Short mmCIF file of C-alpha atoms in Angstrom, two decimals:
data_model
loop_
_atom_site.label_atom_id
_atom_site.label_comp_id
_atom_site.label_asym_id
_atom_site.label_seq_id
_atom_site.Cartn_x
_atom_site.Cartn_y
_atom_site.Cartn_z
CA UNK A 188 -1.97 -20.72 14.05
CA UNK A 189 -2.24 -19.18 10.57
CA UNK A 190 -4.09 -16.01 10.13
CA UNK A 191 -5.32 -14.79 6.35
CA UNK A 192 -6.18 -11.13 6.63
CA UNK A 193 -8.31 -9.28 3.94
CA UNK A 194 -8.76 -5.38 4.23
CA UNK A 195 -11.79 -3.85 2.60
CA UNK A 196 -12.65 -0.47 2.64
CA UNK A 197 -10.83 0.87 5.72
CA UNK A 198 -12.70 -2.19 7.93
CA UNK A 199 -11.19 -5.45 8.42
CA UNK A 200 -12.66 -9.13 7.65
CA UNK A 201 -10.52 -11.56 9.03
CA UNK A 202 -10.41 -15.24 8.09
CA UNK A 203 -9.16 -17.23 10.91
CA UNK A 204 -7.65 -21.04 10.43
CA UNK A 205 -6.69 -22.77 13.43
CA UNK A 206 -4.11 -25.38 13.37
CA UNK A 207 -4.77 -27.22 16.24
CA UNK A 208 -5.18 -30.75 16.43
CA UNK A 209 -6.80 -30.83 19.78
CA UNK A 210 -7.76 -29.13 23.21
CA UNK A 211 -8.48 -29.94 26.59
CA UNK A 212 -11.86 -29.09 28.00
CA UNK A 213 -13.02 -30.72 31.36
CA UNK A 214 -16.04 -29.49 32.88
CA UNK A 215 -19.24 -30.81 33.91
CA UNK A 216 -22.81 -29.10 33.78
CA UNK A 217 -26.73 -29.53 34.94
CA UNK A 218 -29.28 -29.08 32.63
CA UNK A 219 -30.28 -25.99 31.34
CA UNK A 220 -34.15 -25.72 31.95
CA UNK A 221 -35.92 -26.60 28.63
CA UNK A 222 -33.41 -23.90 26.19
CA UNK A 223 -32.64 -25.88 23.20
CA UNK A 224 -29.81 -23.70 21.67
CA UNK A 225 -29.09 -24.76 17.83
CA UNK A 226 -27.85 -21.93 16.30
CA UNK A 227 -25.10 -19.35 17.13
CA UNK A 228 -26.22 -16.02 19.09
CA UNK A 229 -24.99 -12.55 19.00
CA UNK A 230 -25.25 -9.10 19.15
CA UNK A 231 -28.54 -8.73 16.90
CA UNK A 232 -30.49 -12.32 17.27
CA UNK A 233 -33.73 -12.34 18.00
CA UNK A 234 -35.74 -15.34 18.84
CA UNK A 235 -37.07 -17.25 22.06
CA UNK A 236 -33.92 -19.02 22.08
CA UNK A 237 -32.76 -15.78 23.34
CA UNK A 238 -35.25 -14.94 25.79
CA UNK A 239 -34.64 -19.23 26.94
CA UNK A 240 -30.75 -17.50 27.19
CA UNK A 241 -32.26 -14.46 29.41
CA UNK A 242 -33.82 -16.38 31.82
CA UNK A 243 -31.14 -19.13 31.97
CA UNK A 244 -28.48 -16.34 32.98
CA UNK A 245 -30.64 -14.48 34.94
CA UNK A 246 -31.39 -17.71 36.94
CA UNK A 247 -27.96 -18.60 37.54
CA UNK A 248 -26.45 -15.73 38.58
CA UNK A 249 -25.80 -13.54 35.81
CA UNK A 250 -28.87 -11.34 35.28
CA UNK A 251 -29.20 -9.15 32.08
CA UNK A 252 -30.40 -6.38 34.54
CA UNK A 253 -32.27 -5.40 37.92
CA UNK A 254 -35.42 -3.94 36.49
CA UNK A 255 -37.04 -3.46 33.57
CA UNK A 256 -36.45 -5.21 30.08
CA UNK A 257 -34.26 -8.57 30.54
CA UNK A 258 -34.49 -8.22 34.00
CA UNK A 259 -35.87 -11.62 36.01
CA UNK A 260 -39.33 -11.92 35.02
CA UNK A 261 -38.88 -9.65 32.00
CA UNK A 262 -36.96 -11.19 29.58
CA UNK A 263 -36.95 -10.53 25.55
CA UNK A 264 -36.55 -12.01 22.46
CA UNK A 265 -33.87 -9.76 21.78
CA UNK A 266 -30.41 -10.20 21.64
CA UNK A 267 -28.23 -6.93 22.78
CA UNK A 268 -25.95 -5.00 24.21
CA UNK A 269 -26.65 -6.07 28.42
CA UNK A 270 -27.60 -9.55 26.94
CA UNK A 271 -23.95 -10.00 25.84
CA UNK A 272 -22.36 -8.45 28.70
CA UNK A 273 -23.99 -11.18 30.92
CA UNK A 274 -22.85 -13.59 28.28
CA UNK A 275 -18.93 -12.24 28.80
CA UNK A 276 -19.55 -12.46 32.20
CA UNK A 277 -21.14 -16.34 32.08
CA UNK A 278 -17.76 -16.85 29.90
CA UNK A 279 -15.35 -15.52 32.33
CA UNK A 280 -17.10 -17.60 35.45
CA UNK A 281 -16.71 -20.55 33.62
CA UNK A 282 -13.45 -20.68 31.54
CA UNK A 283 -15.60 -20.42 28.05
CA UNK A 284 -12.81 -18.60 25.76
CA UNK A 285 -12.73 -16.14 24.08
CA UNK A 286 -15.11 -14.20 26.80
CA UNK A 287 -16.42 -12.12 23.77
CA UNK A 288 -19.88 -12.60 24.59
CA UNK A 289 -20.83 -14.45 21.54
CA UNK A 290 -22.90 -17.33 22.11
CA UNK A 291 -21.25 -19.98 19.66
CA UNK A 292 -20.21 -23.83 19.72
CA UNK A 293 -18.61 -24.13 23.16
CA UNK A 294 -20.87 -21.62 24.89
CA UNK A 295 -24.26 -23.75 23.64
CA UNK A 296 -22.41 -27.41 24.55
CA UNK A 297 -21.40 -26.01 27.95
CA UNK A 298 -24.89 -25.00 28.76
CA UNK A 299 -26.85 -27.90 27.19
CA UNK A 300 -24.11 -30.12 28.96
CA UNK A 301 -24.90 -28.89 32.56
CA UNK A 302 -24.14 -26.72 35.13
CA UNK A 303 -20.83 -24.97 34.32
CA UNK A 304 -18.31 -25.57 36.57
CA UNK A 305 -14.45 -23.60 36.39
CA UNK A 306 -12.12 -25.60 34.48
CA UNK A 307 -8.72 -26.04 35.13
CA UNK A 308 -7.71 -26.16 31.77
CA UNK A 309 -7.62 -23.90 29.12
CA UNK A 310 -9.35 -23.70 25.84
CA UNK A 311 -8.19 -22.39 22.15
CA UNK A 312 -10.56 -19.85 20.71
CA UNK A 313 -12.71 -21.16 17.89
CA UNK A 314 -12.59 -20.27 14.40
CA UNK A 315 -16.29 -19.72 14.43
CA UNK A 316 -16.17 -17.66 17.62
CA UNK A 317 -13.26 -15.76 16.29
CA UNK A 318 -14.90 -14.71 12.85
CA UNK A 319 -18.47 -14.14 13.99
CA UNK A 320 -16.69 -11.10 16.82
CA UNK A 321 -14.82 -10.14 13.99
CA UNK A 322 -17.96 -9.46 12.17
CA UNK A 323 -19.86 -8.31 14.52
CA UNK A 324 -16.81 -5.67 15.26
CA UNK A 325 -16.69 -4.61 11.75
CA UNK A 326 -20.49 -4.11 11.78
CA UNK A 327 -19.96 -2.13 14.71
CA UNK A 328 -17.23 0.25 13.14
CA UNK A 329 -18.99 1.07 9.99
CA UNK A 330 -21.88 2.09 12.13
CA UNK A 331 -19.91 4.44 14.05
CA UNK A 332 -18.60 6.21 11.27
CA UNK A 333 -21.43 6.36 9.42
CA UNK A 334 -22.75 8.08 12.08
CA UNK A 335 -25.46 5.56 12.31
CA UNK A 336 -26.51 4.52 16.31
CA UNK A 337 -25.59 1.00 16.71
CA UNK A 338 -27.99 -1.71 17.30
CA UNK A 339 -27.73 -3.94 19.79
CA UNK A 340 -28.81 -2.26 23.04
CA UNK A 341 -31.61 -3.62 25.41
CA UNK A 342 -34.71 -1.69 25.79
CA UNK A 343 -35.12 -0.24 29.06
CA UNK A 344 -37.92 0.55 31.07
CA UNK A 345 -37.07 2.90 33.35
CA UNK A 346 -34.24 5.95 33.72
CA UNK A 347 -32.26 4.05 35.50
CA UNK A 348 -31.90 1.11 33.27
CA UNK A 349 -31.60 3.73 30.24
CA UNK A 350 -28.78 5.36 32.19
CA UNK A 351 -26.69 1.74 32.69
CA UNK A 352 -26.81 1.14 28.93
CA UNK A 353 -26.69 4.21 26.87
CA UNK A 354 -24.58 4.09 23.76
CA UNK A 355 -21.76 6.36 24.16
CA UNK A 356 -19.87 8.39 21.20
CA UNK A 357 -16.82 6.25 20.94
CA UNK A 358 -14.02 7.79 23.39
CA UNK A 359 -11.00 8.74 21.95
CA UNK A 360 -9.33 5.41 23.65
CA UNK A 361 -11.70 3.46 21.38
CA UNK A 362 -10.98 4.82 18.51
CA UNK A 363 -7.02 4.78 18.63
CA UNK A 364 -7.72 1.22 19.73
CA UNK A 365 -9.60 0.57 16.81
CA UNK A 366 -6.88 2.50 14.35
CA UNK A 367 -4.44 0.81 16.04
CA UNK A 368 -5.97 -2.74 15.40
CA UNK A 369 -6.40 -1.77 11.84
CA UNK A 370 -2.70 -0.87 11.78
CA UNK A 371 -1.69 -3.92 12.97
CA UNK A 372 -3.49 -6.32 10.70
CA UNK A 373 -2.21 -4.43 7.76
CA UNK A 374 1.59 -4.91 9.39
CA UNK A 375 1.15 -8.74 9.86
CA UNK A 376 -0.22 -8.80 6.62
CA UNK A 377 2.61 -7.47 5.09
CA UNK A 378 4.71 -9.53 7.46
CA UNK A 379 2.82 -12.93 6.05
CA UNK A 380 3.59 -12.04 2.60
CA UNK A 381 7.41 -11.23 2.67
CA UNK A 382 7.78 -14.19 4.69
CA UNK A 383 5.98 -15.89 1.49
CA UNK A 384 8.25 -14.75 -0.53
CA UNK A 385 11.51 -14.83 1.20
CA UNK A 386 12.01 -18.37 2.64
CA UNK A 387 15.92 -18.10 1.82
CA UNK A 388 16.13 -15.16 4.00
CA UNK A 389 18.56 -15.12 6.86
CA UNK A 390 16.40 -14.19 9.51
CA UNK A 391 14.16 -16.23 8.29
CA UNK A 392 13.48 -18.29 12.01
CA UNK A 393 13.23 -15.37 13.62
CA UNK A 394 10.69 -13.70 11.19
CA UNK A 395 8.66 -16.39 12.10
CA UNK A 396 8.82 -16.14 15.62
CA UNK A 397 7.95 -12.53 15.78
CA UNK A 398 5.03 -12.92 13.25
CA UNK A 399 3.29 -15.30 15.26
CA UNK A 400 4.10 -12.81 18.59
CA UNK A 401 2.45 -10.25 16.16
CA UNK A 402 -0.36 -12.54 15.36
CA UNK A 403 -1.03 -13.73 19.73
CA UNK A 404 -0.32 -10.08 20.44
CA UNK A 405 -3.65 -8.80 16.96
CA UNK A 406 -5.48 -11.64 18.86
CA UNK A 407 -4.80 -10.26 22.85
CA UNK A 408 -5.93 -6.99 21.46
CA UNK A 409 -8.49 -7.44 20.12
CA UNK A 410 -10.28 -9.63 22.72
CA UNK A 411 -9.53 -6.50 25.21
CA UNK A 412 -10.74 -4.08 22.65
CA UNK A 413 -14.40 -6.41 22.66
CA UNK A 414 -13.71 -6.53 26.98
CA UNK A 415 -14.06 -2.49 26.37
CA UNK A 416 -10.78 -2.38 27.83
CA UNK A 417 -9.00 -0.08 25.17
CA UNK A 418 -6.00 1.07 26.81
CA UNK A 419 -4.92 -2.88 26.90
CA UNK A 420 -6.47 -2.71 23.33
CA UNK A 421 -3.92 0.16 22.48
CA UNK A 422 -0.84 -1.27 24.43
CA UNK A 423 -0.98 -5.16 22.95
CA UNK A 424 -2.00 -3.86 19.56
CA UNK A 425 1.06 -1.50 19.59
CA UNK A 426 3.37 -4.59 20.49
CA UNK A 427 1.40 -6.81 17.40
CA UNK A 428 2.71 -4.05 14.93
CA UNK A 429 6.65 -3.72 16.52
CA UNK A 430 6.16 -7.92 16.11
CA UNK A 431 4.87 -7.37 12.83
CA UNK A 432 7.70 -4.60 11.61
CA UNK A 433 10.42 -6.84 13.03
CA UNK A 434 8.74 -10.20 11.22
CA UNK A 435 9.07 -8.02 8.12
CA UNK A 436 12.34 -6.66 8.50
CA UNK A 437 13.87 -10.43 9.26
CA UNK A 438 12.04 -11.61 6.52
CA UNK A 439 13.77 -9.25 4.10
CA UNK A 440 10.34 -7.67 2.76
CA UNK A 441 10.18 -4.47 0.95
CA UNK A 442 7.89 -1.79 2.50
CA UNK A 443 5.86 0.15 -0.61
CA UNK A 444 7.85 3.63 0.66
CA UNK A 445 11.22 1.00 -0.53
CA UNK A 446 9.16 0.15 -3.40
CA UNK A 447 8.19 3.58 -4.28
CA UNK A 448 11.26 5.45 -4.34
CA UNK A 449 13.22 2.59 -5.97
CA UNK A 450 10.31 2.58 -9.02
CA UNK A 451 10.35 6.24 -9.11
CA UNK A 452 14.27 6.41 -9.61
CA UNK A 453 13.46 3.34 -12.32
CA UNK A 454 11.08 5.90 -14.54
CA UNK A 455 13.77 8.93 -13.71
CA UNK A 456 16.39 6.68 -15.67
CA UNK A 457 13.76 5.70 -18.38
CA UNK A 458 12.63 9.06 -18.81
CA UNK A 459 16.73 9.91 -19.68
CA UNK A 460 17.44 6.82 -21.87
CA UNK A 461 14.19 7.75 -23.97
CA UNK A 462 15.24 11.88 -24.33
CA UNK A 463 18.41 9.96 -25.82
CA UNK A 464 16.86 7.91 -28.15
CA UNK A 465 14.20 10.50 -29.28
CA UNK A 466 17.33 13.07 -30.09
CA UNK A 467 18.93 10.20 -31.86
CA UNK A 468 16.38 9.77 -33.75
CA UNK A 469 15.51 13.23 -34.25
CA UNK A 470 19.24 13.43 -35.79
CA UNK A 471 18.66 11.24 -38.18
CA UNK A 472 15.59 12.99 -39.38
CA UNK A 473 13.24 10.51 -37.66
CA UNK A 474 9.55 11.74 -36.92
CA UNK A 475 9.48 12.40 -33.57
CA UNK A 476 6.35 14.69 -32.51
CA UNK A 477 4.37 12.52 -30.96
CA UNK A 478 7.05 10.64 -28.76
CA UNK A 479 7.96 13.87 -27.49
CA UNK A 480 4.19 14.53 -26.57
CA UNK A 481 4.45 11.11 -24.71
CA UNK A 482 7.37 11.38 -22.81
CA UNK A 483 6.23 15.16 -21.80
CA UNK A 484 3.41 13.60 -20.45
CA UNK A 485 5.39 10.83 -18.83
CA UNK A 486 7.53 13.45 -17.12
CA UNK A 487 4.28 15.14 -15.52
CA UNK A 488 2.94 12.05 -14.18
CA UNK A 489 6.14 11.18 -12.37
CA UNK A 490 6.28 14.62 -10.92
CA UNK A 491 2.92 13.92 -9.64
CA UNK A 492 4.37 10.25 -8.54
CA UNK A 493 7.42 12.40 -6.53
CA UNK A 494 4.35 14.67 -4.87
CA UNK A 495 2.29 11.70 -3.36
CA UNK A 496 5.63 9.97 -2.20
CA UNK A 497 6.25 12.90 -0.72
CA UNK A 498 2.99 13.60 1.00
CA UNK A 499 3.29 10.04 2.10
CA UNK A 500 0.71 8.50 -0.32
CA UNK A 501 2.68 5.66 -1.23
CA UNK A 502 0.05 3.79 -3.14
CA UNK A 503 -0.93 6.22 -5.35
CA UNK A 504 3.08 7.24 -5.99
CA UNK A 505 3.86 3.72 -7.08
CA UNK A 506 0.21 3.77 -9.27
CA UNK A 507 1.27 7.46 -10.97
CA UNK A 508 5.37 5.88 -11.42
CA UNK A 509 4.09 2.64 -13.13
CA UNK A 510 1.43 4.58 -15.66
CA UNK A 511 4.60 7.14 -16.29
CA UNK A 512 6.48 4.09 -16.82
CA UNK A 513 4.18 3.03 -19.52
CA UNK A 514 3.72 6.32 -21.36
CA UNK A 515 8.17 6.02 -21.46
CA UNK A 516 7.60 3.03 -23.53
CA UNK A 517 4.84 4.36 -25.86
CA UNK A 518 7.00 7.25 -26.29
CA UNK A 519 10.02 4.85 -27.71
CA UNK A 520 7.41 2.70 -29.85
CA UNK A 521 6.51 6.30 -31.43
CA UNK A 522 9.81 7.30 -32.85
CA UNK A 523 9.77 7.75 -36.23
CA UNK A 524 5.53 7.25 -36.58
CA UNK A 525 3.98 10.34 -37.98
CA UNK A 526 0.89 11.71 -36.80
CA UNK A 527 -2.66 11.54 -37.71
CA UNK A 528 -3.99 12.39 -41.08
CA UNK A 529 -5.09 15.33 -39.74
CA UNK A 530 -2.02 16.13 -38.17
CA UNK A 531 -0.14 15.41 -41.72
CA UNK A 532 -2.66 17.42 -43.51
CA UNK A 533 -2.72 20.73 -40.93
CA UNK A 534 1.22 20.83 -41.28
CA UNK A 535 1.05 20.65 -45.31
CA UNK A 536 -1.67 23.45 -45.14
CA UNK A 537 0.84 25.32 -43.02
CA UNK A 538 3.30 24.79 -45.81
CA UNK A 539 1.06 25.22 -48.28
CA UNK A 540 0.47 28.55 -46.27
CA UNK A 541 4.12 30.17 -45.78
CA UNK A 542 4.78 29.34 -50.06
CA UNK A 543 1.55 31.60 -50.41
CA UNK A 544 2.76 34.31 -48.15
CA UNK A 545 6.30 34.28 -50.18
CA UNK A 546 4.29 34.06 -53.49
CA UNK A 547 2.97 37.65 -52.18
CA UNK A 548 6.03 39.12 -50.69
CA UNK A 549 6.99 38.59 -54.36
CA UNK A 550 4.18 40.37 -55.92
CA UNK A 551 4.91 43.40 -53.60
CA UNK A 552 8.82 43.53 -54.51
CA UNK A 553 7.32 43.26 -58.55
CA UNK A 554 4.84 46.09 -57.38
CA UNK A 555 2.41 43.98 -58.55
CA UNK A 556 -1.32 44.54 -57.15
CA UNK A 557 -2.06 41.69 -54.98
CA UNK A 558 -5.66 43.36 -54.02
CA UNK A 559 -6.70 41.34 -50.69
CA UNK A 560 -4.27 38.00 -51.06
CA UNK A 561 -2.78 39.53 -47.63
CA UNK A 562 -6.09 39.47 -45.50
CA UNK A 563 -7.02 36.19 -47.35
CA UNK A 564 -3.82 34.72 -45.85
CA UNK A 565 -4.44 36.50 -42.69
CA UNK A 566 -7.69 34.48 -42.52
CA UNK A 567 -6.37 31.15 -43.81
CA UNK A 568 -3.61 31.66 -40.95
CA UNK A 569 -6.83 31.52 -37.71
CA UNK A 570 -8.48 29.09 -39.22
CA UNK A 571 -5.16 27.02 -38.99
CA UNK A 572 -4.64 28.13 -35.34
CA UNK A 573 -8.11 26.70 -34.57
CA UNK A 574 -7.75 23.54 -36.90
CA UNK A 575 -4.48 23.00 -34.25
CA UNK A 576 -6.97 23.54 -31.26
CA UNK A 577 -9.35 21.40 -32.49
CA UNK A 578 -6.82 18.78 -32.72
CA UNK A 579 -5.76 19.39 -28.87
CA UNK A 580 -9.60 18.35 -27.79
CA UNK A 581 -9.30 15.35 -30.45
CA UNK A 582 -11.99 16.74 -32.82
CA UNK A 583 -10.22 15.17 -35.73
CA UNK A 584 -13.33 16.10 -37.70
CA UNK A 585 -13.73 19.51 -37.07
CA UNK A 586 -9.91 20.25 -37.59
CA UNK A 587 -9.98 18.56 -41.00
CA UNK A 588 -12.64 21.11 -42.27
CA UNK A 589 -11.16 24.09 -40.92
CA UNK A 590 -8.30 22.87 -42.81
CA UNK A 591 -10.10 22.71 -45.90
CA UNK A 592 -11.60 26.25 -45.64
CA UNK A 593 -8.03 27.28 -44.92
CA UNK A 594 -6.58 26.04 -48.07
CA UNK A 595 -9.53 27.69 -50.21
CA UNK A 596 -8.43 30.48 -48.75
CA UNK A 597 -4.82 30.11 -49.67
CA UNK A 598 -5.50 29.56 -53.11
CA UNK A 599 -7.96 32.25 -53.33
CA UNK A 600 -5.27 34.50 -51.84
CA UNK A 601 -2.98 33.54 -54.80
CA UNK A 602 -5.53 33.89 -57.66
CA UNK A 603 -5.87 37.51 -56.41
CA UNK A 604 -2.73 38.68 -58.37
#
């Protein structure tokens, strides 16, 4: 049995593929009264194929409810929540598995077939069967913590009835069930891929061995966490993920916290072979301002990587190491590129402005009269500082005409004396 598992969201869609080249089902049946089933039924049909269901179980021994809606003599058109808990019960009577109370393939030949009698064999779940509970469980979950009620309860006529199938907030059981279940399919999913991609491993045999434990033990839980029976949910699910972790750990895989802290120490030794080369070339009178900038802002993102690794956040550390890793190796492809024009230009007017400032200095010693050449510098000097800011926000544009108003400032500054 090979099981593809897809997360999405937090909620799981699983894909189910059953290798199984055939199964023995012996049973014999009477008539159903004049039902013709041709679809699949579930929580959320409607139809008068489901009322024809209604009546059917309630005739044979499995009624939807003692009064009111469903009940003998009262059956709908609607497909819920006491509907399918007949259905489980049908299921269970007469060896129809998985007792999920979905109405699929087997349950409609069994019925159309004849009266059900208890087989003495045993029958492998259906793909179908398997994928529609799966779906109907994820519906289910999203519901709940939307905080949406979920559909699929019979109407009821009377306090009693209402009091046999009110919708409960989901019990804390439930919910580590469910957590649990979610756990687990992301453990044999992990499982299923090292084994992918370690067929040489050592362990290999016994990787396999525990995966599919892992996978009969996802499937057992599940199945009791549909029964409503969520400590067996919690216990069988727990013994899918040890299966799963041992599958992995056989198979040779990498966990992302292995992959994490091995990428992380990666970038730490990048980041130090690229402070080399930058001094290098800085040495040999190589441009280097804007690797610098790059590797500075490498260095913050991997201390950012090192926080989420620590918090646990593996994902996100091995996202925050690889875009650190990248910014290392824009930082070495900068070496010895200058900046922008405006860059260029702001540190010539910077030049341009500490000549200008000498050029006075000059005058004074000369006791020449430099009249306001010192304020005009003074001047030329902010509108520098904010040309530099402007630059910072990447307002090229607005830093090349401060610039400009800068160096008519210099050279006003110098025609004063």
């Amino acid at each position: 049995m090979k099981t593809v598992l897809i997360t999405r969201g937090g909620f799981v869609v699983i894909l189910v593929s059953l290798l199984v080249s055939s199964f023995t089902f012996f049973s014999t049946y009477a008539e159903a009264a004049t039902c013709s089933f041709t679809r699949d039924l579930q929580l959320g049909s409607t139809g008068e194929d489901v009322r024809c269901l209604q009546q059917y179980l309630n005739e044979n021994g499995f009624k939807i409810a003692e009064t009111g809606a469903g009940s003998p003599g009262k059956e709908t058109t609607e497909f819920k929540s006491l509907t399918q808990q007949a259905v489980m019960k049908w299921q269970q009577a007469n060896k129809v598995s998985p007792a999920l109370g979905y109405f699929g393939l087997k349950s409609r030949s069994a019925i159309s077939g004849g009266t059900p009698v208890v087989s003495s064999g045993s029958a492998t779940p259906s793909s179908a069967d398997l994928i529609a509970q799966v779906a109907a469980l994820q519906a289910r979950l999203e519901a709940e913590k939307n905080g949406q009620p979920v559909s699929g309860r019979d109407d009821e006529d009377t306090d009693e009835d209402e009091d046999e199938d009110t919708e409960d907030t989901p019990s804390s059981e439930e919910e580590e069930a469910r957590d649990l279940i979610e756990e687990a399919i992301d453990a044999i999913d992990e499982a299923d891929e090292a084994i992918d991609d370690n067929q040489s491993a050592v362990n290999i045999v016994e990787a396999r061995s525990s995966f599919s434990d892992a996978e009969d033990n996802l499937f057992d839980a599940m199945r009791s966490f549909f029964e409503g029976d969520f400590d067996d949910a919690i216990d069988t699910a727990e013994d899918a993920i040890d299966d799963a972790d041992d599958a992995f750990e056989n198979a040779d895989g990498e966990s992302e916290e292995d992959e994490a802290d091995e990428l992380i120490d990666e970038v730490d030794d990048a980041i130090e072979e690229a402070e080399d080369e930058i001094a290098d070339a800085e040495d040999n009178d190589e441009e280097v301002g804007e690797a610098e900038d790059l590797l500075d802002e490498a260095k913050d993102l991997l201390d950012e990587a090192k926080d989420a690794f620590e918090d646990e956040d593996y994902d996100e550390a091995i996202d925050l190491a690889n875009d650190a890793d990248d910014l290392v190796n824009d930082a070495i492809d900068a070496i010895g590129e200058g900046g922008s024009d405006a860059e260029n230009d702001l540190d010539d007017a910077r030049d341009d402005l500490d000549d200008a400032r000498d050029d006075v200095e000059n005058a004074l010693d000369d006791d020449e009269d430099v009249g306001d050449a010192e304020d005009l510098l003074d001047e030329a000097e902010d509108l520098l500082d904010e040309a530099e800011d402007a630059l910072d926000d990447d307002d090229e544009n607005e830093a090349e005409d401060l610039i400009e108003e800068a160096l008519d400032l210099i050279e006003e500054a110098l025609d004063e004396f």
